[in-house]
Each structure stands twice: as C-alpha cells, then as structure tokens.
Coordinates of C-alpha atoms in Angstrom, one line a residue:
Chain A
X242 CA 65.7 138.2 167.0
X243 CA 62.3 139.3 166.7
X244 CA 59.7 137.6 164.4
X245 CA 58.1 140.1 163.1
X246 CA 61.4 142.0 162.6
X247 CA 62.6 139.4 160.7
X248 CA 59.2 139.0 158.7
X249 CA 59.8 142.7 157.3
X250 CA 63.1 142.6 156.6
X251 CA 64.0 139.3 155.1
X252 CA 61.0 138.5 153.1
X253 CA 62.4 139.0 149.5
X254 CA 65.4 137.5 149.8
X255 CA 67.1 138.9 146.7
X256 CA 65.9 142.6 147.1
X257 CA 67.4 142.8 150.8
X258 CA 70.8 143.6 150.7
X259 CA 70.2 146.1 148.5
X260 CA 67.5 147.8 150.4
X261 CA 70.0 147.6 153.4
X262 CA 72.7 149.5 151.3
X263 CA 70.5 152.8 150.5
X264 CA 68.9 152.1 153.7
X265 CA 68.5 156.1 154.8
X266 CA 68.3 154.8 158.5
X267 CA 71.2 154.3 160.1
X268 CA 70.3 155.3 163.5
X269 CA 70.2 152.1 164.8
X270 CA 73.6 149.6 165.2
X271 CA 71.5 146.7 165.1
X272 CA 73.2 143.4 162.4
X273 CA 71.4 142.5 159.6
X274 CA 70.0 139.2 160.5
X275 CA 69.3 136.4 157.6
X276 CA 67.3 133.6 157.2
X277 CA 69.0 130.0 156.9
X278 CA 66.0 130.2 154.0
X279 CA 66.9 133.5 152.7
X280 CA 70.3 132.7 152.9
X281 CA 70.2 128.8 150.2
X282 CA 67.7 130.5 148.3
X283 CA 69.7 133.7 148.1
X284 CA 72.8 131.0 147.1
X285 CA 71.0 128.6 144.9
X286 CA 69.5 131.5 142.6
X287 CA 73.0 132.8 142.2
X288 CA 74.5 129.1 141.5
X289 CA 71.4 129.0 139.0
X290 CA 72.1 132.2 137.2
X291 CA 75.7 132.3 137.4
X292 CA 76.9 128.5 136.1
X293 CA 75.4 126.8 133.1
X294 CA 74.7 123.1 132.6
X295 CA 77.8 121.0 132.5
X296 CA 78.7 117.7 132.2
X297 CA 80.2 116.2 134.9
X298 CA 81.9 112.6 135.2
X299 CA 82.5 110.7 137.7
X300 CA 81.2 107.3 139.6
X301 CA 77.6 106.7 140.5
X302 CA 77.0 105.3 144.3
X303 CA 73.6 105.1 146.0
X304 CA 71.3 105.4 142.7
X305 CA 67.4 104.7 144.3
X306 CA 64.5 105.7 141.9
X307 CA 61.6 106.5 144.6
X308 CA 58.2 106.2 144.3
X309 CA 57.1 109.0 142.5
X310 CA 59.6 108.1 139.7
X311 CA 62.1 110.5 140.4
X312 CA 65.7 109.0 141.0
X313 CA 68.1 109.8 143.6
X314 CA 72.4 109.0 143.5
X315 CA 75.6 110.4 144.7
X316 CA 78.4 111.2 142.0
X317 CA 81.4 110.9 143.4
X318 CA 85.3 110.3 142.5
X319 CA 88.5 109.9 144.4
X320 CA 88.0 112.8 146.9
X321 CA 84.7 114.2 146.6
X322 CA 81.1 113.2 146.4
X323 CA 78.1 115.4 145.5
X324 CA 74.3 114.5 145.1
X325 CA 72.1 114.4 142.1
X326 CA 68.5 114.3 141.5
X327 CA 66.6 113.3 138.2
X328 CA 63.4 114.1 137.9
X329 CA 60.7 111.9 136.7
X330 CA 60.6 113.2 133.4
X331 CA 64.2 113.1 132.4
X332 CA 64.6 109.4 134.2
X333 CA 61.8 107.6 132.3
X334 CA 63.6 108.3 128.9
X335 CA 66.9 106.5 130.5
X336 CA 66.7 103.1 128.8
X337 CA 68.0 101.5 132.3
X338 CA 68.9 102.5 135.7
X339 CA 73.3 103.0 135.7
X340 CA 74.8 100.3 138.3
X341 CA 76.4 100.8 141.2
X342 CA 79.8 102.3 141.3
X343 CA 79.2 102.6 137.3
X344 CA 81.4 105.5 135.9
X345 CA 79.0 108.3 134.1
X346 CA 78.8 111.4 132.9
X347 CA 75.8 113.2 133.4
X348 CA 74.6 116.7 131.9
X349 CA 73.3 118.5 135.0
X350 CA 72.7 122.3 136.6
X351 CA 74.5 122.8 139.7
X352 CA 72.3 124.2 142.4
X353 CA 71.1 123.9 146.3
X354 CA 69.4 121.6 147.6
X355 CA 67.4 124.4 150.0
X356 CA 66.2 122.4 152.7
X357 CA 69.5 120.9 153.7
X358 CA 72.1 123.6 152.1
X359 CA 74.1 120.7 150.1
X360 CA 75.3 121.4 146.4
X361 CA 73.0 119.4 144.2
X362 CA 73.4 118.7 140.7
X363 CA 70.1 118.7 138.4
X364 CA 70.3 116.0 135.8
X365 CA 69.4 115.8 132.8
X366 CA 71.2 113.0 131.0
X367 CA 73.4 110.4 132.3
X368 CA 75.6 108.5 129.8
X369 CA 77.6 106.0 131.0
X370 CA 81.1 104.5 128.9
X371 CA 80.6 106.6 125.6
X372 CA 77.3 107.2 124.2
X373 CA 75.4 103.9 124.1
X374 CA 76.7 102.6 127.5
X375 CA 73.5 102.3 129.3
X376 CA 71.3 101.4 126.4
X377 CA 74.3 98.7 126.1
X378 CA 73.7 97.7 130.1
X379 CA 70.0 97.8 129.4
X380 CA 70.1 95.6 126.3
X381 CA 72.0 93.5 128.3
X382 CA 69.8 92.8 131.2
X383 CA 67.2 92.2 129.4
X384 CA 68.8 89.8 127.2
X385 CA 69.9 88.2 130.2
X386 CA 66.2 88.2 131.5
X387 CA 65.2 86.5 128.5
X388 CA 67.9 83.8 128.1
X389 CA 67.5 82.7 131.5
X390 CA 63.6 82.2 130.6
X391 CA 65.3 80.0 127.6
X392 CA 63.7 82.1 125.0
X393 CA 66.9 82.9 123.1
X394 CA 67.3 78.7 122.4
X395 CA 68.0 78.3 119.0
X396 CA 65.7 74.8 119.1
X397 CA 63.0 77.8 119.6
X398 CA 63.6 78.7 116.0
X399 CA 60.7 78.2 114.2
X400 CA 61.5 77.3 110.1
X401 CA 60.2 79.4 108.3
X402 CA 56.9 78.5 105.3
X403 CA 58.6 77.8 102.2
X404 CA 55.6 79.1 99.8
X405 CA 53.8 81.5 102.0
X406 CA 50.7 82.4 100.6
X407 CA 50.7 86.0 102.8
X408 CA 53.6 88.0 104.4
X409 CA 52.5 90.4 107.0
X410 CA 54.6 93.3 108.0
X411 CA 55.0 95.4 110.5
X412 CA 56.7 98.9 110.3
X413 CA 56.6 102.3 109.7
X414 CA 53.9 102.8 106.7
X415 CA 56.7 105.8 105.3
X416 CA 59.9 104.1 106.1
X417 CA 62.1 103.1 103.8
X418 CA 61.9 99.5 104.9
X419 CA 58.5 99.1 103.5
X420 CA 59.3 100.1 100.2
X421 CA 62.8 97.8 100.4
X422 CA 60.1 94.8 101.6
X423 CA 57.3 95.5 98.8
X424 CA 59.6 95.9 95.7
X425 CA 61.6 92.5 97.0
X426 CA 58.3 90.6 97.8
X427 CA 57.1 92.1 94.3
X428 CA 59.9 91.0 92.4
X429 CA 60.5 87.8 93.6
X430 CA 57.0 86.3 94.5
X431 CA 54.5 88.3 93.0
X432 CA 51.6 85.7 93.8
X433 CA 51.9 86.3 97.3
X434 CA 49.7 88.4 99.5
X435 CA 51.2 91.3 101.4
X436 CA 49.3 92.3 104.6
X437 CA 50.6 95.4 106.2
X438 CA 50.4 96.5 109.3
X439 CA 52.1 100.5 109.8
X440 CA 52.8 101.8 113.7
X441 CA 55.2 104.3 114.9
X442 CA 58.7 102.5 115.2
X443 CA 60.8 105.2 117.2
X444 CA 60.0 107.7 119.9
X445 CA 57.7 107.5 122.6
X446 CA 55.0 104.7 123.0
X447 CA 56.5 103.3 119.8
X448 CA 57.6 99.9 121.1
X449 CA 53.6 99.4 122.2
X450 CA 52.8 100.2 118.9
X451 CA 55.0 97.3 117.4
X452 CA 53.8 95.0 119.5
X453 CA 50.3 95.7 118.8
X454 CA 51.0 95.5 115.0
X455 CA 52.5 92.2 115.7
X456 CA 49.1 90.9 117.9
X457 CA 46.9 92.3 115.4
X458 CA 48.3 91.0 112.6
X459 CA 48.5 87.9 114.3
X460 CA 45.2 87.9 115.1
X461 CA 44.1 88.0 111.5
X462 CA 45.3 84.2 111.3
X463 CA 46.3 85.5 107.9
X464 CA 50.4 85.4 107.3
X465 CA 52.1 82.8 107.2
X466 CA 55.2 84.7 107.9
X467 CA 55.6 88.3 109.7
X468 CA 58.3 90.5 109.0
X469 CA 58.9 93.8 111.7
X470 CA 61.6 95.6 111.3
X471 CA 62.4 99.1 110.0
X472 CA 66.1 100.8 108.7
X473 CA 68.9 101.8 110.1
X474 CA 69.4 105.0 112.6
X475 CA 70.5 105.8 116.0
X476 CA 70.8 103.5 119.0
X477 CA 67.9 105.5 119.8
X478 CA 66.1 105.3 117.2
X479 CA 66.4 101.7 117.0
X480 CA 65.3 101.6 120.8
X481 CA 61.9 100.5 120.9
X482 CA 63.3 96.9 119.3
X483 CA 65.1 96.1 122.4
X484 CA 62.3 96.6 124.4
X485 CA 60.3 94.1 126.4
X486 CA 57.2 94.8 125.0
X487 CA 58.5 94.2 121.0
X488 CA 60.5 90.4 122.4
X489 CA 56.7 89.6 124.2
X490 CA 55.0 90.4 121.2
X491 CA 57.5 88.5 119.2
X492 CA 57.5 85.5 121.6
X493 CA 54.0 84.7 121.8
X494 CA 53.2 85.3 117.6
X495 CA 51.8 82.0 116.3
X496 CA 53.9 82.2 113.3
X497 CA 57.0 83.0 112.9
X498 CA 58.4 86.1 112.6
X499 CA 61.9 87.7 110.5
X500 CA 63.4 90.9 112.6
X501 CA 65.1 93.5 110.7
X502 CA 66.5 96.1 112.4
X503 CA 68.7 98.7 110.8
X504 CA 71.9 97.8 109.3
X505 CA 73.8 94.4 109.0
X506 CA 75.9 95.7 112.2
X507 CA 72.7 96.0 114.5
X508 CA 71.6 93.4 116.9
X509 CA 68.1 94.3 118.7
X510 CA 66.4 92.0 121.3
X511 CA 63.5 92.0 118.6
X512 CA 66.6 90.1 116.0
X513 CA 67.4 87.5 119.0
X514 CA 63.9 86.4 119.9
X515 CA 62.8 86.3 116.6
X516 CA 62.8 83.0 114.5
X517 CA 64.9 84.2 112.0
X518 CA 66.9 87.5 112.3
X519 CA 67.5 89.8 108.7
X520 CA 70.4 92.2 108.4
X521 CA 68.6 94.1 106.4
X522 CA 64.4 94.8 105.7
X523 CA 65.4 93.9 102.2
X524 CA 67.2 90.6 103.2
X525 CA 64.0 89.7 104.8
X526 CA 62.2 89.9 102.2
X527 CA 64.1 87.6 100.6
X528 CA 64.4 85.2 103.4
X529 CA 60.7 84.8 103.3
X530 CA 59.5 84.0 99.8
X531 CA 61.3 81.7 97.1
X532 CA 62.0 83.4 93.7
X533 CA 59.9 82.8 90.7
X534 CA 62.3 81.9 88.3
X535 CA 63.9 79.3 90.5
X536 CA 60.5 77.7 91.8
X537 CA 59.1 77.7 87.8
X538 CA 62.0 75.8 87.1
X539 CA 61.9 73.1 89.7
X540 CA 58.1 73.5 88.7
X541 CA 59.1 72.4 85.1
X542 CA 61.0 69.8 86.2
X543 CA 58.3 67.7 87.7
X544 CA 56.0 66.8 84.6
X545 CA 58.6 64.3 83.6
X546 CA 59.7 63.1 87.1
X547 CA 56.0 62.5 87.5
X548 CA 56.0 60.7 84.2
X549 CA 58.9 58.8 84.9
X550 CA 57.7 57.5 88.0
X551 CA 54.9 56.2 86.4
X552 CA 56.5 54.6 83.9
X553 CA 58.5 52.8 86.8
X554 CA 55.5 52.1 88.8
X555 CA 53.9 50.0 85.3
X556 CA 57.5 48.4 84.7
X557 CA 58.0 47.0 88.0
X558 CA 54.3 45.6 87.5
X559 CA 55.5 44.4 84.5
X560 CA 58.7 43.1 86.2
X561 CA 57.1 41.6 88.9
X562 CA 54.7 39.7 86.8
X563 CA 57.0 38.1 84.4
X564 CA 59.2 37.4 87.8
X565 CA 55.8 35.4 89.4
X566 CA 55.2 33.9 85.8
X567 CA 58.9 32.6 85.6
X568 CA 58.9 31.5 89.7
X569 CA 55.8 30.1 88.9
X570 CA 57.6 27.7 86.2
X571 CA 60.1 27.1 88.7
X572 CA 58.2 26.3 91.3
X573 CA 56.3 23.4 88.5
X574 CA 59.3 22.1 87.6
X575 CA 60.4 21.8 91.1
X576 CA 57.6 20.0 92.0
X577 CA 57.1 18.1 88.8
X578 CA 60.9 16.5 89.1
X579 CA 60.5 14.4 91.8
X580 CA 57.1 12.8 90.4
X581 CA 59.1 12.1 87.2
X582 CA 61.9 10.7 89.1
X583 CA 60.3 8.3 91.4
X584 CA 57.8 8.0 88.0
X585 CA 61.0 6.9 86.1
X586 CA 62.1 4.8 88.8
X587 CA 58.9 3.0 89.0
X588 CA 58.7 2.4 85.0
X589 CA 62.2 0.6 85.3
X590 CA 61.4 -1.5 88.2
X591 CA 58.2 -2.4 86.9
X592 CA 60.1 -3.5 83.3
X593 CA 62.7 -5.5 85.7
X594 CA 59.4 -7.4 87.6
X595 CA 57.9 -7.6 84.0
X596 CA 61.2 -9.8 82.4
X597 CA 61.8 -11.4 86.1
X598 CA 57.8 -12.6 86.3
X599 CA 58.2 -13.6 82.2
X600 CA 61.5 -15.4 82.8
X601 CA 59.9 -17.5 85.9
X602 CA 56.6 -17.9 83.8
X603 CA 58.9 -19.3 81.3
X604 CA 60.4 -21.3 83.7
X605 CA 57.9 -22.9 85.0
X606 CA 56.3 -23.6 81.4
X607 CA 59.8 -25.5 80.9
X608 CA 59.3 -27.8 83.7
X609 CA 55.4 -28.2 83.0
X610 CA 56.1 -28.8 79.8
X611 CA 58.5 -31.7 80.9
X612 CA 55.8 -33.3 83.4
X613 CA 53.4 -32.7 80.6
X614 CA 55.1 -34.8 77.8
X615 CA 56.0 -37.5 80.4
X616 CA 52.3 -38.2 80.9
X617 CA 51.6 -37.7 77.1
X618 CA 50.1 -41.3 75.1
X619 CA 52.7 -40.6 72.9
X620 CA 55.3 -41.7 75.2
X621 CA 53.2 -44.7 76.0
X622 CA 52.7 -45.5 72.0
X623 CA 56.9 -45.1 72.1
X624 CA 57.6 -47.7 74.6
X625 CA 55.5 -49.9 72.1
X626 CA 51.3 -49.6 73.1
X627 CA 49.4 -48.5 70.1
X628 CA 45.9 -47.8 70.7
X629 CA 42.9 -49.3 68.8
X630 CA 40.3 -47.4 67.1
X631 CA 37.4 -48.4 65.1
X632 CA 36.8 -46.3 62.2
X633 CA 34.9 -43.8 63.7
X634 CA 38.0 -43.4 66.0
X635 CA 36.1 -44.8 68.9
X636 CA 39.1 -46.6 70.9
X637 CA 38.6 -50.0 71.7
X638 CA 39.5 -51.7 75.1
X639 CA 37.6 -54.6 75.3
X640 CA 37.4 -58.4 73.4
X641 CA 33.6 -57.5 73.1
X642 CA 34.4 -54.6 71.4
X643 CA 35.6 -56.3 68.7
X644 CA 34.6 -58.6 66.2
X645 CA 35.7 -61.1 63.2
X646 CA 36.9 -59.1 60.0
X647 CA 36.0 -55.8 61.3
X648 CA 38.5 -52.9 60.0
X649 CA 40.4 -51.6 62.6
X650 CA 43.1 -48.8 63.3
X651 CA 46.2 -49.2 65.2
X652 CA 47.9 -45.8 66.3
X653 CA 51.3 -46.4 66.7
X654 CA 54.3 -43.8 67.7
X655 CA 54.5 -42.3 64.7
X656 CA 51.6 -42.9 62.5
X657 CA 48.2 -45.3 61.7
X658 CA 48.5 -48.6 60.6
X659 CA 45.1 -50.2 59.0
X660 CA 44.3 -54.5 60.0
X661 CA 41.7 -56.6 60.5
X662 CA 40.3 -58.9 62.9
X663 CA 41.1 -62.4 63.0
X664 CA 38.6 -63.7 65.9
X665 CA 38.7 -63.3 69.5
X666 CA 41.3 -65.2 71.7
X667 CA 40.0 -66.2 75.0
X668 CA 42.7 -66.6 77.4
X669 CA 45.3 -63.9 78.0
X670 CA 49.2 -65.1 78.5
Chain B
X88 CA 32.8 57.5 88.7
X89 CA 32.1 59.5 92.3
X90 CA 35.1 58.5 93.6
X91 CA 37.4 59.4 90.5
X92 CA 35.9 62.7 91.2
X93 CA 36.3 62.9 94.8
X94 CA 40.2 61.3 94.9
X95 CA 41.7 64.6 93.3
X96 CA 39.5 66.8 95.3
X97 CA 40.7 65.5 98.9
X98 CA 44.3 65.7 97.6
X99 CA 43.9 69.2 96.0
X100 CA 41.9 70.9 98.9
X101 CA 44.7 73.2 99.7
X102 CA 45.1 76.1 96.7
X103 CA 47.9 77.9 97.6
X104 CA 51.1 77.5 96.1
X105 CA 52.7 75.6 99.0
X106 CA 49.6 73.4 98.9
X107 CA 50.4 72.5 95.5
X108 CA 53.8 72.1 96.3
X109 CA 53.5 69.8 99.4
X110 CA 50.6 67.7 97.8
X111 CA 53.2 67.0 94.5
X112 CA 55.9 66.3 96.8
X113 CA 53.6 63.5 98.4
X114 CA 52.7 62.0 95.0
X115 CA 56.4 62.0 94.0
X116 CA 56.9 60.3 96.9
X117 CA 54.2 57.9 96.9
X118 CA 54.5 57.2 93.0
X119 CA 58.8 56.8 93.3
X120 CA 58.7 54.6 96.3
X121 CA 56.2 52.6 94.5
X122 CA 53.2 52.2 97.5
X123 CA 50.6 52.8 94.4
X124 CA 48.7 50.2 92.8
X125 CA 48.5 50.7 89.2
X126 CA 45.2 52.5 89.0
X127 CA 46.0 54.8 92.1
X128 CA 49.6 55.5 89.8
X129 CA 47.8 56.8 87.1
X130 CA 45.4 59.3 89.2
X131 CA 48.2 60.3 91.0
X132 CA 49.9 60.8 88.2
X133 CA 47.0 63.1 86.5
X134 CA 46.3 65.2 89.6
X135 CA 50.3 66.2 89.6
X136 CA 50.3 67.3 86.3
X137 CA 47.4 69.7 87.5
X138 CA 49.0 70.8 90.1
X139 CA 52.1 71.7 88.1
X140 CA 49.7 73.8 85.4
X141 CA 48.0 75.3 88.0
X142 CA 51.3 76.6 89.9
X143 CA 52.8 78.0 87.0
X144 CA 49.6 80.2 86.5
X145 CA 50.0 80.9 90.2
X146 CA 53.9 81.7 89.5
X147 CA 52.7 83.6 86.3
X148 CA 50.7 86.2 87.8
X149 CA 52.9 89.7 87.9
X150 CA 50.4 91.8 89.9
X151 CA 50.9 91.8 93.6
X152 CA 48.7 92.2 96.4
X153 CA 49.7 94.5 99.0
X154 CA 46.9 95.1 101.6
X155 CA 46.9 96.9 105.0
X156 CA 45.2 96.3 108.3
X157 CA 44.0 99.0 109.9
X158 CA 43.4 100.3 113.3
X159 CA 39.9 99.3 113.6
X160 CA 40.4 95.6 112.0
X161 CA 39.5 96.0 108.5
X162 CA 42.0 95.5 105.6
X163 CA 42.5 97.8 102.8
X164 CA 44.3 98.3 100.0
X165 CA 47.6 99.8 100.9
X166 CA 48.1 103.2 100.4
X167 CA 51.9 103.9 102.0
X168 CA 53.4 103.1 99.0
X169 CA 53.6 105.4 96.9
X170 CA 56.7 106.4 95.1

C-alpha cells in the first residue's frame, strides 16, 4: 500500500467510487484500497444526509461539560448506549446540567464521530420529564443553594412601608405589567411617586439587566418600596427570574422588594427571596400603597380622637385636682382629729381639776373659817368679857386709863352698852 | 415664643404622608396615654390637626408622578406609557 498511490486515489472521498466505476483502466487487478478516514467520512456524510434530526429518549450517564463549554454524555437504555456531544452554543441555553442517570430526551443529528468511528448523536436540546423538567431541576438547586444560605427564612421578610412616598419598578418599559402597576398605583395612591426603571425581562442577558435595574434603582436611595416583576409567559420566558443574578440583586436591595412574576400559578426564585411575593403585577401594586378612600377616612377620623384626647387630658387635670383638693381635706381632718381629741380630753380634765381644786379650796375655807371664829373677840365677849372703849373707841386696859365720871362704852356680845365711872378700886380680888 | 415655633417644626420635619401619619400616631399616643402636661396637650393637639389638613391635600391630589431612571442616572419623565 503505497503512499502516494493512496494520496491519488483516495483524496476526495465521496467522488472515488464513482471514478473507480467508469474507471477505463482495467488492466490492472489491483483492490481498491480506502482510507479508515475516507472510509467515517465517507459514512458520516451519508448518516448526515440520509437521517434527519430526531429525538431520541433514553437515560443520561457520564454528562461532563469540559472546558471549552461544550458538554459531553452517553445516552443509553436497557441494551444499548451511544454518545452525545453539545456544543457550547446549544449547552449555555440549558438552564442546568441533566443528572446522572436522569431520563431525557434530546433533539439531536445522528452522525460519526470520525476520529474513533463511533455513532454520535449531535444535540441540540435535551428535555428531561416533559417540557420544563430541567428548568424544574435547575430551579430546584438553586433554591436549595439559597435555603441552605438561609435566605428563603421567612423572619428575612422585610414589612413592607405603609405610606410610601415613591415606588420604584423594575420591568419591561412595554409590558403589560407596567401599565397593570401604573393604572393601580394611579388609582389608589395618586400622591405617590412612581420611579421606573425599564430592562429586558426575557431572552438573553436579561436576568443582568433586572438585576441592574434593581441596583440602580436602589442606588437612587429613592423608593421606599420596589416592585420587579413582569406578566405571564413561558417557563422560558419567565426564566431570567429564577436566576442567580435576579435572587442576588433581590437579596442585597436595601428596601424591600414585591416579585411578580406571571400568573397566580408561577413561583420564580425572584417571588421566594423577595420580601413579599405578588401573584399578579397588579396585585403588587396593591400590596404596596394604601387606598385613598380608605386612608381619607381613617384621616377624618382623627380630628375628633385628637380632640377627645384633649378633652381627657384637661379632665383628668381637672380630676386630679379636685382629687388632691379633697385628699388634701382628708388628710386636715386626719390630722386635726387627734388635736381635738386629746384637746377635748384636756378641757374635761382640766374642768374636773377646776371643781376638785374649788371643792378643796372650799374645804379648807370651812375649816379656816372654824379656827378663825374660835379666835374671834366675839367669842371672848360671849363667854362674858366685854371690852371698854372710851368714846373715841380707844379701848381701855388699864386703871390709869380711866377716870371718875368719864363716859365709857362697854362692848358686849351682842351690842354697846353706855356707863360711867364710879372711881378707881385699888386692889383686885 | 421661639420655642412655640420650633416644637411643631421638630415634630413635622418629615413631609411625606407616612411622616404625617407616624408623627399623628405618636401624638395620639402621647395625648391618650396622658404623658402631656397641659400646655404640651394643647400643641400637640394643634400640630395633629395640621397634619390631618395637610394629608388630606396630600390624599387630594389626582395627578401622579411617574418618572423613569435612565441608563446614564438621570430621571425623566416616563415615556413607556402610553396607551
């Protein structure tokens, strides 16, 4: 098997057996000679050309996504096993790699893998347990990713302004969410400032988008309240809010932030992590402002709770004084009653000394009285002394105070008696 | 009378509707749990009652604001909504 034998013959692989065929030069009884190259290509152009894309179900085993971003696995079922390859391009749209010995289907060409002869299949898509399976698988990892980092906790729920004085919102400046969101916010709280922020909210890049809205509006230090959502479509389409980038974004906003994403029956990742999750863009709306009728009416209400408690506040003054006025008379009596008591007490005591002291004054006047009239002249003149006087009532105790004819008086018990004297008489008895 | 004028202004800082709000909630609270003195009852009283009239011009207003932030940080009246 000559090189350059084989060099002429075998270099366009597909042309060759033809040219053999109406080949004019027999001569020669030599085999025609192939390639092992010649040969898969000659087999994988006719795979190629011959069989159009399929799907093809069976169990994935071995899935590695190399390097360069292109992913390798074996699909296999009971009996047979063949390989795959994804390129690059279709594998980043896959919202998650498929699990080991996860049943698939995948849309795929069949061809040759040259180099080693084996049957390949060229993918395409890979779908795993109806439609949504691996968007389900990948929603679920990451949800798992983000529990475990406790960032699902509902004590992580921030509650939400009551009066905000600006919603911002991010989503798709054309949507139908934003014109669900303005008429609501319109409606029901026409004071407030709406601050919109409009990014892509499907299709590539569009979860970097969101959470860009989100940090810009963020950084505004404007809302109060953020609302990112958009309406309802595909899995798909709803894809960029179960992506990492939209729950970051979410996380780390420094107010908090209503997800709406689709319809009632969708769940996104963005609708977890949020502080409050909407069914609806509308709903949102409504969960973030109050309504004008109601808070005008509680409004109305206050003038005369404001004036009642006034009133209240003077009344209890007014309580609480005449209270200390009439403790205050209280607290004189109670200190007054004892004074009168004992003040009582002492006035009858002293009227019992009084009469006692009288009675033994009187008492003792009695007996002086007594001694007092024993040593009275009276009593003398009544055991039968009367006592001389001369006229000028001097009494007279001696002869030589007396003299012949001179009027006398004699005091007797009970009365005067008028004489004269006779003369003197010498010798007493 | 610099403090009468400075008492309603420290309370009445915040102009938003939930300032309002939250500052007449305090007053309730402070005049119904009766922690005011007579004088402060009164002022407290006056500055709810202008909150009140204030909010319900707030509340009154029918024209809404709906701005956007653009790329490049500046905010402008929004323009997506036209229908």
């Amino acid at each position: 098997m000559g090189d350059e034998f084989s060099l002429d013959l075998f270099d366009d692989v597909p042309e060759a057996p033809e040219d053999e065929a109406v080949s004019p030069e027999p001569p020669v009884e030599e085999p025609r000679v192939w390639s092992v190259s010649q040969v898969n290509r000659a087999v994988r152009s006719l795979l190629e050309q011959s069989v159009d894309a399929l799907w093809v179900g069976g169990e994935v085993t071995n899935w590695t996504r190399a390097r360069s971003g292109h992913c390798y696995f074996t699909l296999k079922d009971d009996a047979a096993q063949v390989r795959c390859v994804m390129w690059r391009r279709e594998a980043e749209a896959l919202p998650t790699d498929p699990e080991e010995g996860m049943k698939v289907r995948v849309f795929a060409q069949i061809t040759l893998y040259e180099a080693r002869g084996d049957v390949q299949l060229r993918v395409d898509k890979v779908e795993a347990e109806g439609a949504e399976g691996l968007w389900r698988l990948a929603f679920e990892k990451l949800r798992g990713r983000l529990e475990a980092e406790g960032l699902l906790d509902p004590a992580r729920k921030r509650p939400l302004p009551r009066y905000p004085a600006c919603v911002g919102v991010v989503t798709s400046p054309t949507g139908a969410a934003i014109r669900d969101i303005l008429s609501v916010l319109g409606r029901r709280a026409p004071w407030v400032r709406i601050l919109v922020r409009g990014c892509r909210v499907q299709g590539e890049g569009a979860a970097r988008e969101i959470a860009e809205a989100l940090d810009a509006l963020a950084e505004t230090g404007t809302p109060d309240v953020i609302i990112v959502g958009r309406g309802g479509g595909s899995i798909e389409d709803l894809w960029a809010f179960n992506e990492e980038e939209v729950a970051r974004a979410v996380v780390r906003c420094p107010v908090p932030v209503v997800s709406a994403v689709g319809h009632e029956v969708d769940v996104t990742i963005s609708d977890l992590v949020a502080d409050l999750r909407a069914p609806t863009p509308s709903a949102a709306a409504e969960a973030v402002v109050p309504d004008a009728s109601v808070v005008l009416g509680q409004l109305r209400e206050l003038p005369p709770r404001l004036a009642r408690a006034l009133r209240g506040t003077v009344e209890r003054r007014r309580l609480a004084l005449a209270d200390g006025l009439d403790r205050l008379g209280r607290g004189m009596h109670r200190r007054m009653d004892p004074v009168r008591q004992a003040l009582d007490r002492n006035v009858a005591g002293t009227e019992r000394a009084v009469r006692l002291l009288l009675e033994r004054r009187r008492h003792t006047l009695g007996a002086l009285s007594g001694r007092l009239h024993a040593m009275s002249p009276l009593s003398t003149l009544e055991r039968g002394y009367s006592v001389v006087e001369d006229p000028e009532g001097r009494v007279l105790r001696r002869v030589g105070d007396f003299s012949p004819g001179m009027e006398v008086v004699l005091r007797v018990s009970d009365g005067n008696v008028g004489a004269r004297v006779t003369g003197p008489r010498e010798e007493r008895r | 009378m610099t403090k009468a004028k400075k008492e309603p202004e420290a309370g009445g800082e915040d102009r938003t509707l939930e300032g309002r709000l939250r500052r007449l909630e305090a007053i309730l609270g402070r005049l119904e749990s009766d922690e005011a003195s007579l004088e402060d009852a009164l002022q407290l009283f006056q500055e709810g009652v202008g909150h009140v009239r204030e909010a319900e011009a707030l509340l009154a207003r029918t024209e809404r604001t709906v701005e956007e932030l653009l790329a490049n940080g500046l905010v402008e009246p929004f323009a997506g909504d036209e229908d």
